[in-house]
Coordinates of C-alpha atoms in Angstrom, one line a residue:
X561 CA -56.5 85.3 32.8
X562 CA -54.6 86.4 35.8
X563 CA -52.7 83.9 37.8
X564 CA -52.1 86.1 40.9
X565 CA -54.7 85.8 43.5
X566 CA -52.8 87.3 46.1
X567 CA -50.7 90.5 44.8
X568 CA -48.0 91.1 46.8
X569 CA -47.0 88.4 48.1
X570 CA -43.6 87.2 48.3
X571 CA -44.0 84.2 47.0
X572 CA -44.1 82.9 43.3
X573 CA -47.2 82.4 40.8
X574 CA -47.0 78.9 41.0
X575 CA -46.3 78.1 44.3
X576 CA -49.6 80.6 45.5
X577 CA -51.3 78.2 43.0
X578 CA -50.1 75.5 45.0
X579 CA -50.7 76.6 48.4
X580 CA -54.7 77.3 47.2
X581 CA -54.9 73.8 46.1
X582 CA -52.8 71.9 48.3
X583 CA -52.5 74.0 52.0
X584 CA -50.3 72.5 54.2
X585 CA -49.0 69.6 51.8
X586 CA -47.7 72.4 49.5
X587 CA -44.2 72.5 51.2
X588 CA -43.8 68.8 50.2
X589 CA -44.3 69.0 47.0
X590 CA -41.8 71.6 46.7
X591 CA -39.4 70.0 48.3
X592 CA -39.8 67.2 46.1
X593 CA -39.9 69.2 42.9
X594 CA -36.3 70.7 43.9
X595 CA -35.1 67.4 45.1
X596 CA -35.7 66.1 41.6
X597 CA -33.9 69.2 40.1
X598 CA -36.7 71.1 38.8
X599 CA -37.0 74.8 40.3
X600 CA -40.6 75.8 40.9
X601 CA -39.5 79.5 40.2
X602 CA -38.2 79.4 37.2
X603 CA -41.7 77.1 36.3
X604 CA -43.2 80.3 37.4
X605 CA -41.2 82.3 35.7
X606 CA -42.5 82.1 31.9
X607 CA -46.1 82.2 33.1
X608 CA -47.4 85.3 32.0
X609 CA -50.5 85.1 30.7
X610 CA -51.9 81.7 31.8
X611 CA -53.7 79.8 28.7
X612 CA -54.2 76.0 29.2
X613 CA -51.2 74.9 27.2
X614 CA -48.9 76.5 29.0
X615 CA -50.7 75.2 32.5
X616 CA -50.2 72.0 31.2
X617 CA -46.4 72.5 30.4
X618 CA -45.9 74.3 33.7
X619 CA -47.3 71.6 35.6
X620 CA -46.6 68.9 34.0
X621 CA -43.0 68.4 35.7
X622 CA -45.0 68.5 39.1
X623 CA -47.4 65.8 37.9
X624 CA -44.1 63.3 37.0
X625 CA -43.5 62.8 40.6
X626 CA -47.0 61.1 40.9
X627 CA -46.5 59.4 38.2
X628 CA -43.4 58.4 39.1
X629 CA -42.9 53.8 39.8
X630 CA -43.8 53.7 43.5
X631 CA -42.1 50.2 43.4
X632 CA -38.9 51.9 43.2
X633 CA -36.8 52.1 46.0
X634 CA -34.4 54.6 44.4
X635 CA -35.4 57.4 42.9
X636 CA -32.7 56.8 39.8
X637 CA -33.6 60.2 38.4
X638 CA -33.2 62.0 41.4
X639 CA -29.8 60.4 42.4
X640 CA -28.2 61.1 38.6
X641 CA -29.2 64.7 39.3
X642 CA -27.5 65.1 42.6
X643 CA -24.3 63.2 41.8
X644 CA -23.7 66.0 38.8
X645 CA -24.8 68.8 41.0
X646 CA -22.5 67.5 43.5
X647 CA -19.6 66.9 41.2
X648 CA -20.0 70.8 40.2
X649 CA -20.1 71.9 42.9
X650 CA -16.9 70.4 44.0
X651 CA -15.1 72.2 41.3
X652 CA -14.1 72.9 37.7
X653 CA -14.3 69.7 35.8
X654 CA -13.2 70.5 32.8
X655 CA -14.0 68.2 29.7
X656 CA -10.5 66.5 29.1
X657 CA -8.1 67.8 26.7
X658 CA -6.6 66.0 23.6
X659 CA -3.3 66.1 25.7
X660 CA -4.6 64.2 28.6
X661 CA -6.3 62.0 26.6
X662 CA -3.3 61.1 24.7
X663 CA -1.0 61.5 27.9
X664 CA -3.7 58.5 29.7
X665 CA -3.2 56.2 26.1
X666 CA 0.6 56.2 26.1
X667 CA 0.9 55.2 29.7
X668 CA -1.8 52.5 29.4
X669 CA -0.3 51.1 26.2
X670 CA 3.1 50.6 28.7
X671 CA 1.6 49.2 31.5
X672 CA 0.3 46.8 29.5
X673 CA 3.4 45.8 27.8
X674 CA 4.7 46.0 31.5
X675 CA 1.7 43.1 32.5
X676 CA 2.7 40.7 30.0
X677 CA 5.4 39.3 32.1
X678 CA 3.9 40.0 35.5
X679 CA 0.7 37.8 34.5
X680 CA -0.7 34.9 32.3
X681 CA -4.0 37.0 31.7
X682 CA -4.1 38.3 28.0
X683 CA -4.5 42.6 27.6
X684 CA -8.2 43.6 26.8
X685 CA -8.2 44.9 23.1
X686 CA -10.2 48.2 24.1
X687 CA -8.7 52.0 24.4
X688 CA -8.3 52.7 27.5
X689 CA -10.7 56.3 28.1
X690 CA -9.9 59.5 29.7
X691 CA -12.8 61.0 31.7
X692 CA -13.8 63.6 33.4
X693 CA -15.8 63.2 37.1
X694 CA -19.0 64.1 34.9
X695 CA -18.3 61.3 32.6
X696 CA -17.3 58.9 35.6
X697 CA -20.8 59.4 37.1
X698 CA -22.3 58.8 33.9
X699 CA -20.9 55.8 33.1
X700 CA -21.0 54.3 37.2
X701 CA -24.1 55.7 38.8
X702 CA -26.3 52.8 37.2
X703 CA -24.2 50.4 39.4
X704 CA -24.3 52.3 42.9
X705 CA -28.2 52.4 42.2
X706 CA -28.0 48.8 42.1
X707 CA -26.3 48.2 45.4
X708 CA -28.1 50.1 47.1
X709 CA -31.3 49.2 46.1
X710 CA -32.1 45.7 48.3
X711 CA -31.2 48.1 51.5
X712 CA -33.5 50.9 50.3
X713 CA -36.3 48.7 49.8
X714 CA -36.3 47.0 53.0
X715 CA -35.9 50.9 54.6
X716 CA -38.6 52.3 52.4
X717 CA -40.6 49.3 53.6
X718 CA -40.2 49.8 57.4
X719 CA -40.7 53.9 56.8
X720 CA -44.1 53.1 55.1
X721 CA -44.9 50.8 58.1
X722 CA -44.4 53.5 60.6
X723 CA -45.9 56.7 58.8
X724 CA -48.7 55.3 56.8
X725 CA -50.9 55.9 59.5
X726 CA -49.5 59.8 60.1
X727 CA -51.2 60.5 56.9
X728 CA -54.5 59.1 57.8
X729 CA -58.2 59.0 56.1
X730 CA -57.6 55.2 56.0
X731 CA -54.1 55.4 53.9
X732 CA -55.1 57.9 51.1
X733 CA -54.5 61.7 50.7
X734 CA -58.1 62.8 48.3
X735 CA -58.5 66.4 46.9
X736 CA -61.0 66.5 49.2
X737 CA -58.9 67.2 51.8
X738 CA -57.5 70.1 49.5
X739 CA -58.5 73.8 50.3
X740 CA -60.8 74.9 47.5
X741 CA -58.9 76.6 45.3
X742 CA -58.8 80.6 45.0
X743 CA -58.0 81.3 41.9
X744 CA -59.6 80.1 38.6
X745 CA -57.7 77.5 36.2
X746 CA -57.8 77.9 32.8
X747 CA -61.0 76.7 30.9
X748 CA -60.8 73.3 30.1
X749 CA -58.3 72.4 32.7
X750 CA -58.9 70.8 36.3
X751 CA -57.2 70.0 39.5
X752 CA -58.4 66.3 38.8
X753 CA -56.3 67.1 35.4
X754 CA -52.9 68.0 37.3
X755 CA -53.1 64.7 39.3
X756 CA -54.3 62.0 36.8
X757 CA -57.8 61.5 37.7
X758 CA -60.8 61.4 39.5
X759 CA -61.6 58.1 41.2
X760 CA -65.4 56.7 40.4
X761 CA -67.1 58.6 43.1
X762 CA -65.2 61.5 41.6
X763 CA -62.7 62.6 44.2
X764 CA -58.9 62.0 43.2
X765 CA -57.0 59.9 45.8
X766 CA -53.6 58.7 45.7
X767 CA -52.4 56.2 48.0
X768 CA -50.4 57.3 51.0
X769 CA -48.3 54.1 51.2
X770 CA -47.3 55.3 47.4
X771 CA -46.7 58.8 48.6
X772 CA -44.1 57.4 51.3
X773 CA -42.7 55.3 48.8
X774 CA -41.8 57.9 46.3
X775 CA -40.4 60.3 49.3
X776 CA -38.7 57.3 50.9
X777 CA -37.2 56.9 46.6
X778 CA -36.4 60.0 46.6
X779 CA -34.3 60.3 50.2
X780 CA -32.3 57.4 48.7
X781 CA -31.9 59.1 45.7
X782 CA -30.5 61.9 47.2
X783 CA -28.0 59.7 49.2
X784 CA -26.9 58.0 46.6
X785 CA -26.1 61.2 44.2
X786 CA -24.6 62.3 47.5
X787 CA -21.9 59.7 47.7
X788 CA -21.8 58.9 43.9
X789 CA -20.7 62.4 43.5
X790 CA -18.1 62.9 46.2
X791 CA -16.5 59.5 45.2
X792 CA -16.2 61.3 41.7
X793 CA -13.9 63.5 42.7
X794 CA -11.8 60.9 44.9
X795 CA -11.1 58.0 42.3
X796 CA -8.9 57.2 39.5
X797 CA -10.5 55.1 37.4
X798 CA -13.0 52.2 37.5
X799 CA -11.6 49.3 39.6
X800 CA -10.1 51.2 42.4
X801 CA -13.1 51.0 44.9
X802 CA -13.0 47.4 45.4
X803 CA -15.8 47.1 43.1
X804 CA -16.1 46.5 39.2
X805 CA -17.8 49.5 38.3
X806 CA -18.7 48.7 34.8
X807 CA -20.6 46.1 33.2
X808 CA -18.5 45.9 30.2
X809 CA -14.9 45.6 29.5
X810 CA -12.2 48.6 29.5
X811 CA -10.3 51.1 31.3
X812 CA -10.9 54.6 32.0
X813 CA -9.2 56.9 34.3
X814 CA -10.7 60.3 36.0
X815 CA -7.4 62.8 34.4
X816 CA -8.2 65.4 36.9
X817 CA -8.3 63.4 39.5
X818 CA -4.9 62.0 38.7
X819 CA -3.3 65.2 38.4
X820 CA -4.9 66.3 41.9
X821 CA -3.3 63.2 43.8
X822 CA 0.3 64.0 41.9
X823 CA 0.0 67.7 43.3
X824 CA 0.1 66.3 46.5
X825 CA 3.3 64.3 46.5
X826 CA 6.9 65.0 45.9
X827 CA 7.1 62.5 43.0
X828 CA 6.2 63.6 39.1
X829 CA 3.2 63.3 37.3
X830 CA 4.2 61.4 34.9
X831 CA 5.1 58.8 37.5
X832 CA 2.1 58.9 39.5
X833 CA 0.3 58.2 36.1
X834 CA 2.0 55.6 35.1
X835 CA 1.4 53.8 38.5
X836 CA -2.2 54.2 38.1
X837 CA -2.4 53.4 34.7
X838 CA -0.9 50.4 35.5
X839 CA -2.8 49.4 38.8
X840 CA -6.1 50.2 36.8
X841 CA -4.6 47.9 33.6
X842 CA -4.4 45.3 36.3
X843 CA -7.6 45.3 37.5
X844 CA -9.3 45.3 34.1
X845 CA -7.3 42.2 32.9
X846 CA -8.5 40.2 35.7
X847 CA -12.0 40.4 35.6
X848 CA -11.9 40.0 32.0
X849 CA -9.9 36.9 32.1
X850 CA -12.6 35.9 35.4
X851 CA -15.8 36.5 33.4
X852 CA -17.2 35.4 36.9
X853 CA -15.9 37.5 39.4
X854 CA -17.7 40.4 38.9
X855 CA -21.2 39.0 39.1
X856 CA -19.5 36.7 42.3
X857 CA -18.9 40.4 44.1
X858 CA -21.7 41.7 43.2
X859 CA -23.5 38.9 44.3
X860 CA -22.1 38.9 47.7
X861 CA -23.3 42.4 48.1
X862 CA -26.5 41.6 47.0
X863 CA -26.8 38.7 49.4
X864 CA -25.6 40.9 51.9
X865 CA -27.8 44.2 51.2
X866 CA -30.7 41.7 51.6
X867 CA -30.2 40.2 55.1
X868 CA -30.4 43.7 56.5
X869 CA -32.3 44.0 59.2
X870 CA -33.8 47.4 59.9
X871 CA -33.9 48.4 63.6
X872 CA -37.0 49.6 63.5
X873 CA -36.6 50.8 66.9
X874 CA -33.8 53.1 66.2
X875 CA -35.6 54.4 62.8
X876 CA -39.0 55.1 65.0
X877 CA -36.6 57.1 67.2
X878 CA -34.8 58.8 64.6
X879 CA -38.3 59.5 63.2
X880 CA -40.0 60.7 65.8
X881 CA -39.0 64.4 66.3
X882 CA -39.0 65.4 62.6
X883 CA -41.3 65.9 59.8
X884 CA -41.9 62.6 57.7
X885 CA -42.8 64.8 54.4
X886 CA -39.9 66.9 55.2
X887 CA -37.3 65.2 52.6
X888 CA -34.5 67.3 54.0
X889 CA -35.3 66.0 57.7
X890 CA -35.8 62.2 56.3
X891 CA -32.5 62.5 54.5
X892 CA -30.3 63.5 57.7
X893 CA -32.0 61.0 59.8
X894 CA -31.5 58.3 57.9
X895 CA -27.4 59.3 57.4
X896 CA -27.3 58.8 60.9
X897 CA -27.7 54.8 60.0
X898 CA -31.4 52.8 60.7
X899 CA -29.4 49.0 60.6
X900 CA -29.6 46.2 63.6
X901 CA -26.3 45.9 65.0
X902 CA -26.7 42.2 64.9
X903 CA -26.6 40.1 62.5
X904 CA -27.5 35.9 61.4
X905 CA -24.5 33.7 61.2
X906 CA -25.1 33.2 57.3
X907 CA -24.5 37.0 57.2
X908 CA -21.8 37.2 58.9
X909 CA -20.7 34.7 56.9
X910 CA -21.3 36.7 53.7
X911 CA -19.8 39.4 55.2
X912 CA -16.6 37.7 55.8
X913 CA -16.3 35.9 51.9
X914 CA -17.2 39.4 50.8
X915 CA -14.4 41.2 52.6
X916 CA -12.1 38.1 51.4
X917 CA -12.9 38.1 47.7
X918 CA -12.2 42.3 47.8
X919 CA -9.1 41.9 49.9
X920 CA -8.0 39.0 46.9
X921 CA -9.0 41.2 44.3
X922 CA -7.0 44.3 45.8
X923 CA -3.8 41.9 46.5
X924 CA -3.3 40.6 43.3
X925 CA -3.9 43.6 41.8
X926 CA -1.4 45.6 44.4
X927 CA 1.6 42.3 43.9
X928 CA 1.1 42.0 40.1
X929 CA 1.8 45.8 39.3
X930 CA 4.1 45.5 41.9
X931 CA 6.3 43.4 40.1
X932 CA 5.6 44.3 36.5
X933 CA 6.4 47.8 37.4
X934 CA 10.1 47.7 39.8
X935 CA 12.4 47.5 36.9
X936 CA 11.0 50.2 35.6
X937 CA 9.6 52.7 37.9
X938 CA 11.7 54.0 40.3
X939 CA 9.3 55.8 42.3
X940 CA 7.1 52.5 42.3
X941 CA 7.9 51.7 46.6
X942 CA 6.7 55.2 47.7
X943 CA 3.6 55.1 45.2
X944 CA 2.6 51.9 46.7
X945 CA 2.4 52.8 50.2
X946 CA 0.8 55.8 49.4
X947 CA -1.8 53.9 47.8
X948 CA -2.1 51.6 50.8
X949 CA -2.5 54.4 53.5
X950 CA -4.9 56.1 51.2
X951 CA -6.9 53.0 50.6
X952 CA -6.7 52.3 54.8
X953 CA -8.1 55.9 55.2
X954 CA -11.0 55.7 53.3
X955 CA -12.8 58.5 53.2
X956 CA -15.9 60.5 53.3
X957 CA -18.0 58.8 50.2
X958 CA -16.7 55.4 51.5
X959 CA -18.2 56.3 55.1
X960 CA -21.4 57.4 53.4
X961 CA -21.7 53.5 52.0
X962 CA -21.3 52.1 54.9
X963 CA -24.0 54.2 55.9
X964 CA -26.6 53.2 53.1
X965 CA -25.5 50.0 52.5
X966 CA -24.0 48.4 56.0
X967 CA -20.9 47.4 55.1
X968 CA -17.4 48.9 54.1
X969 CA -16.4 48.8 50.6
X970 CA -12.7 48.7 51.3
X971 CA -10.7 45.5 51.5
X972 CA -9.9 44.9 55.1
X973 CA -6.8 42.3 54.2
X974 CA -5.2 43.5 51.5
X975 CA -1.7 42.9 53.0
X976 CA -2.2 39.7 54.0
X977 CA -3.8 39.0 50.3
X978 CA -0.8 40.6 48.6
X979 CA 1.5 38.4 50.9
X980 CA 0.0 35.4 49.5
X981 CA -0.2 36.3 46.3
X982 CA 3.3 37.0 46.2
X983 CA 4.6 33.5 48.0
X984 CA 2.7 31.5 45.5
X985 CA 4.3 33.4 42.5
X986 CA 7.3 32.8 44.1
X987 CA 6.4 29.0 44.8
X988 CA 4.4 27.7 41.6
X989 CA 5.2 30.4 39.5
X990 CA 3.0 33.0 37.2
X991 CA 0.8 30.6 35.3
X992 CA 0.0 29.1 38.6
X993 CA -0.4 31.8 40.6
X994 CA -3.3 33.0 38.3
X995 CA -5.3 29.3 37.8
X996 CA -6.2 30.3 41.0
X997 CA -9.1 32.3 39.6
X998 CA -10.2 29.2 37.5
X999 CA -13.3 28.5 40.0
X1000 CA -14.5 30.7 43.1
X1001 CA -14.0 27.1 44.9
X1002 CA -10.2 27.9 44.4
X1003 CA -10.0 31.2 45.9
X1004 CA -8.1 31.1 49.0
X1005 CA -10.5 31.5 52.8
X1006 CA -10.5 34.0 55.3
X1007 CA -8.2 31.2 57.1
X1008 CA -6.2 31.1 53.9
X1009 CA -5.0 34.8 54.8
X1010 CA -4.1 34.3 57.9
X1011 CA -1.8 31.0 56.9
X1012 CA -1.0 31.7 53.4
X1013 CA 2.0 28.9 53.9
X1014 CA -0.3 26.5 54.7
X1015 CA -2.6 27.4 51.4
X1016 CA 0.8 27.5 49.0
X1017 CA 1.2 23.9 50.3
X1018 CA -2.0 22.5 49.3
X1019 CA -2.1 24.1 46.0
X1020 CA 1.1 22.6 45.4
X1021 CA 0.4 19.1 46.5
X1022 CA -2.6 19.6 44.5
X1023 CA -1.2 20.6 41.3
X1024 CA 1.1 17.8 41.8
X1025 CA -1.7 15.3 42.8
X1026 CA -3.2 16.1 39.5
X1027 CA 0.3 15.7 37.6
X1028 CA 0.5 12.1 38.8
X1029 CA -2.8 10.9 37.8
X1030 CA -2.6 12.8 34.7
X1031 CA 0.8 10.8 34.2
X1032 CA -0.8 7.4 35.0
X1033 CA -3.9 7.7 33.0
X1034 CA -1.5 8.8 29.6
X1035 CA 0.9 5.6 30.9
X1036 CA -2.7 3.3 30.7
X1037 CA -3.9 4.9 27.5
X1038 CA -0.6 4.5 25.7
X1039 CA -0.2 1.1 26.8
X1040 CA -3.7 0.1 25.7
X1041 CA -2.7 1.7 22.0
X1042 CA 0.5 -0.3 22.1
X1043 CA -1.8 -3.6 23.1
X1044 CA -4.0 -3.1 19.9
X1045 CA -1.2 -2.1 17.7
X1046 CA 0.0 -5.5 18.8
X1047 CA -3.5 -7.7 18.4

């Protein structure tokens, strides 16, 4: 049976198909077959002689993005796909030799003999990994999906608001609004077939508020692989982004990555990777020894991503000289940021504990390798600044964060963190210093950073508060003992 109803033609087998069944919505669907990675060409390609099983096959790829959760915000799917395309096409990732790996392990196993006088918190007993961007992307895109998602709902929900009604017939698209087709489908197999179903009176509908939903998905999808893959080729390892990547314990660092940021300084690999090693060996040992602190930052950004509000005056702008089903359009308008600059005092609030518990994070991290590292590693001063002025920097996947999710991943006071840090080693001492993290009530305020002498103090006069009662209750409890020994 011939598939070709208009010979000639430029375009492909399948997408003619299309265009006789779908007119002028054909162009969307495309799009949002190549946006999910699948090329409608190469669908085309194998058709040959048309029979109903291969129809089916063909199609069936075009079918999944009906079928696809319209309760999703992010299309998941779609933003894996575009974070490895992107991290591609940024450059040879090669998987990661036996040497690296090995050359990663060995400096790991000595930062961590290099922690255990710079901290009270005990080394993680896990191998540290070596990965490649790939396998960075892999193991962190689950938890840039998450953080975005509260913002992408609360867009998706204000898109469907103003563009339901663009699509008219009372909020549904219906095959009869579909130009009759012009070429015959195999026997056995209907249009009613490609899209799920017929509805009772027989015509096959799909909601349009669904259809905005899984474009609006999809958009964030494609932001999201968009960022997740350029920050793969910008970090070193798990912890560096302010954020604890990973939902389980362990180290990894990105080897290429590592070896690109040593090309750029006059100091030798084998230094630089020590350094990180180190910083990353940090990181890890913390929130493992604060089972809490990850879910307390991810929290904050949750709280956060949720009291968004959408200026939906500045999205209807944004909106109103491009395409809605155009994804590429959608996409670039909504990079261009859709959030109120104003916010409620409870968010600014969150805003400023969230900036706080980063910058803490990022100073006792920065003063810990600090001083497990300066006996050993000459080249420890320069590394550190460098890592400062790079962290102050941010760059381009950072920016694009700020975009989706409205707020700047970077700590903002690390300095003044890493001052603090330091003057209550100095004060109360290593074992100290880290009870800090016992409780999030502990953690030093915004205020704290600005008047870390004044903190210092209290946790002192605290510590020894509790000395003396501790002290009087053993003095009451012995001398009850000594009463009944008497009796």
């Amino acid at each position: 049976m011939s598939f070709d109803p208009h010979p000639g033609s430029d375009d492909s087998e399948l997408e003619r198909a299309l265009r006789s069944m779908f007119g002028d919505q054909t162009d969307m669907i495309l799009e949002q077959l190549r946006a999910a990675g699948f090329d409608p060409e190469q669908l085309a390609a194998g058709m040959g002689d048309l029979n109903p099983q291969m129809m089916q096959a063909a199609m069936r790829q075009f079918q999944e993005f009906f079928d696809t959760d319209s309760d999703e915000a992010v299309n998941t799917s779609i933003s894996h796909d575009i974070a490895r395309q992107v991290t591609a096409a940024a450059g040879a990732d090669p998987v990661v030799s036996d040497l690296e790996r090995k050359s990663v392990a060995d400096a790991y196993r000595v930062a961590e003999l290099w922690l255990d006088v710079a901290t009270d918190f005990a080394p993680v007993d896990k191998p540290v990994r070596a990965w490649s961007r790939a396998e960075w992307v892999e193991a962190t895109i689950g938890t840039w999906n998450a953080l975005t998602e509260p913002v992408a709902q609360a867009v998706v929900d204000a898109l469907v608001e103003l563009l339901s009604e663009e699509l008219g017939h009372e909020g549904a698209l219906s095959m009869e609004m579909i130009e009759p087709a012009q070429f015959s489908l195999p026997e056995g197999l209907s249009v009613d077939d490609l899209l799920g179903g017929a509805g009772q009176d027989g015509v096959t509908r799909f909601s349009a508020d669904d259809m905005l939903r899984r474009i609006g998905a999809a958009v964030f999808g494609m932001q999201v692989g968009q960022a997740t893959g350029e920050l793969a080729s910008e970090v070193f390892g798990t912890t560096d982004v302010g954020v604890p990547l990973l939902d389980s314990d362990g180290a990894a660092l990105v080897a290429r990555n590592v070896r690109a940021f040593a090309e750029g300084l006059d100091i030798e690999e084998r230094d630089v990777l020590q350094f990180l090693a180190l910083r990353e060996a940090a990181a890890v040992r913390l929130f493992t020894a604060v089972p809490w602190l990850r879910a307390h930052v991810l929290g904050l950004i949750d709280d956060y991503a949720r009291g968004v509000r959408i200026d939906t005056d500045a999205l209807e702008e944004k909106l109103r000289d491009i395409d809605p089903m155009n994804t590429d359009q959608l996409r670039h308008a909504l990079s261009q940021g859709v959030f109120s600059v104003t916010s409620t005092p409870e968010q600014q609030a969150t805003l400023q504990r969230l900036e706080t518990a980063l910058a803490l994070i990022e100073g006792w991290v920065d003063a810990v390798s600090f001083d497990a590292s300066r006996a050993h590693l000459t080249t420890v001063v320069p590394l550190r600044e460098m890592m400062r002025r790079r962290r102050a920097a941010g760059g381009p996947a950072e920016q694009t964060f700020a975009t989706l999710v409205g707020l700047e991943l970077r700590p903002r006071r690390a300095r003044e963190a890493t001052a603090l840090w330091e003057l209550l080693q100095l004060r109360v001492g290593t074992e100290e210093r880290d009870k800090v993290w016992a409780h999030p009530d502990l953690l030093p305020s915004g205020a704290d950073l600005d008047n870390a002498e004044g903190f210092v103090a209290r946790w002192q006069n605290g510590r020894e508060s509790t000395d003396d009662v501790d002290a009087a209750l053993n003095a009451i409890f012995d001398a009850a003992e000594t009463d009944d020994s008497d009796d």
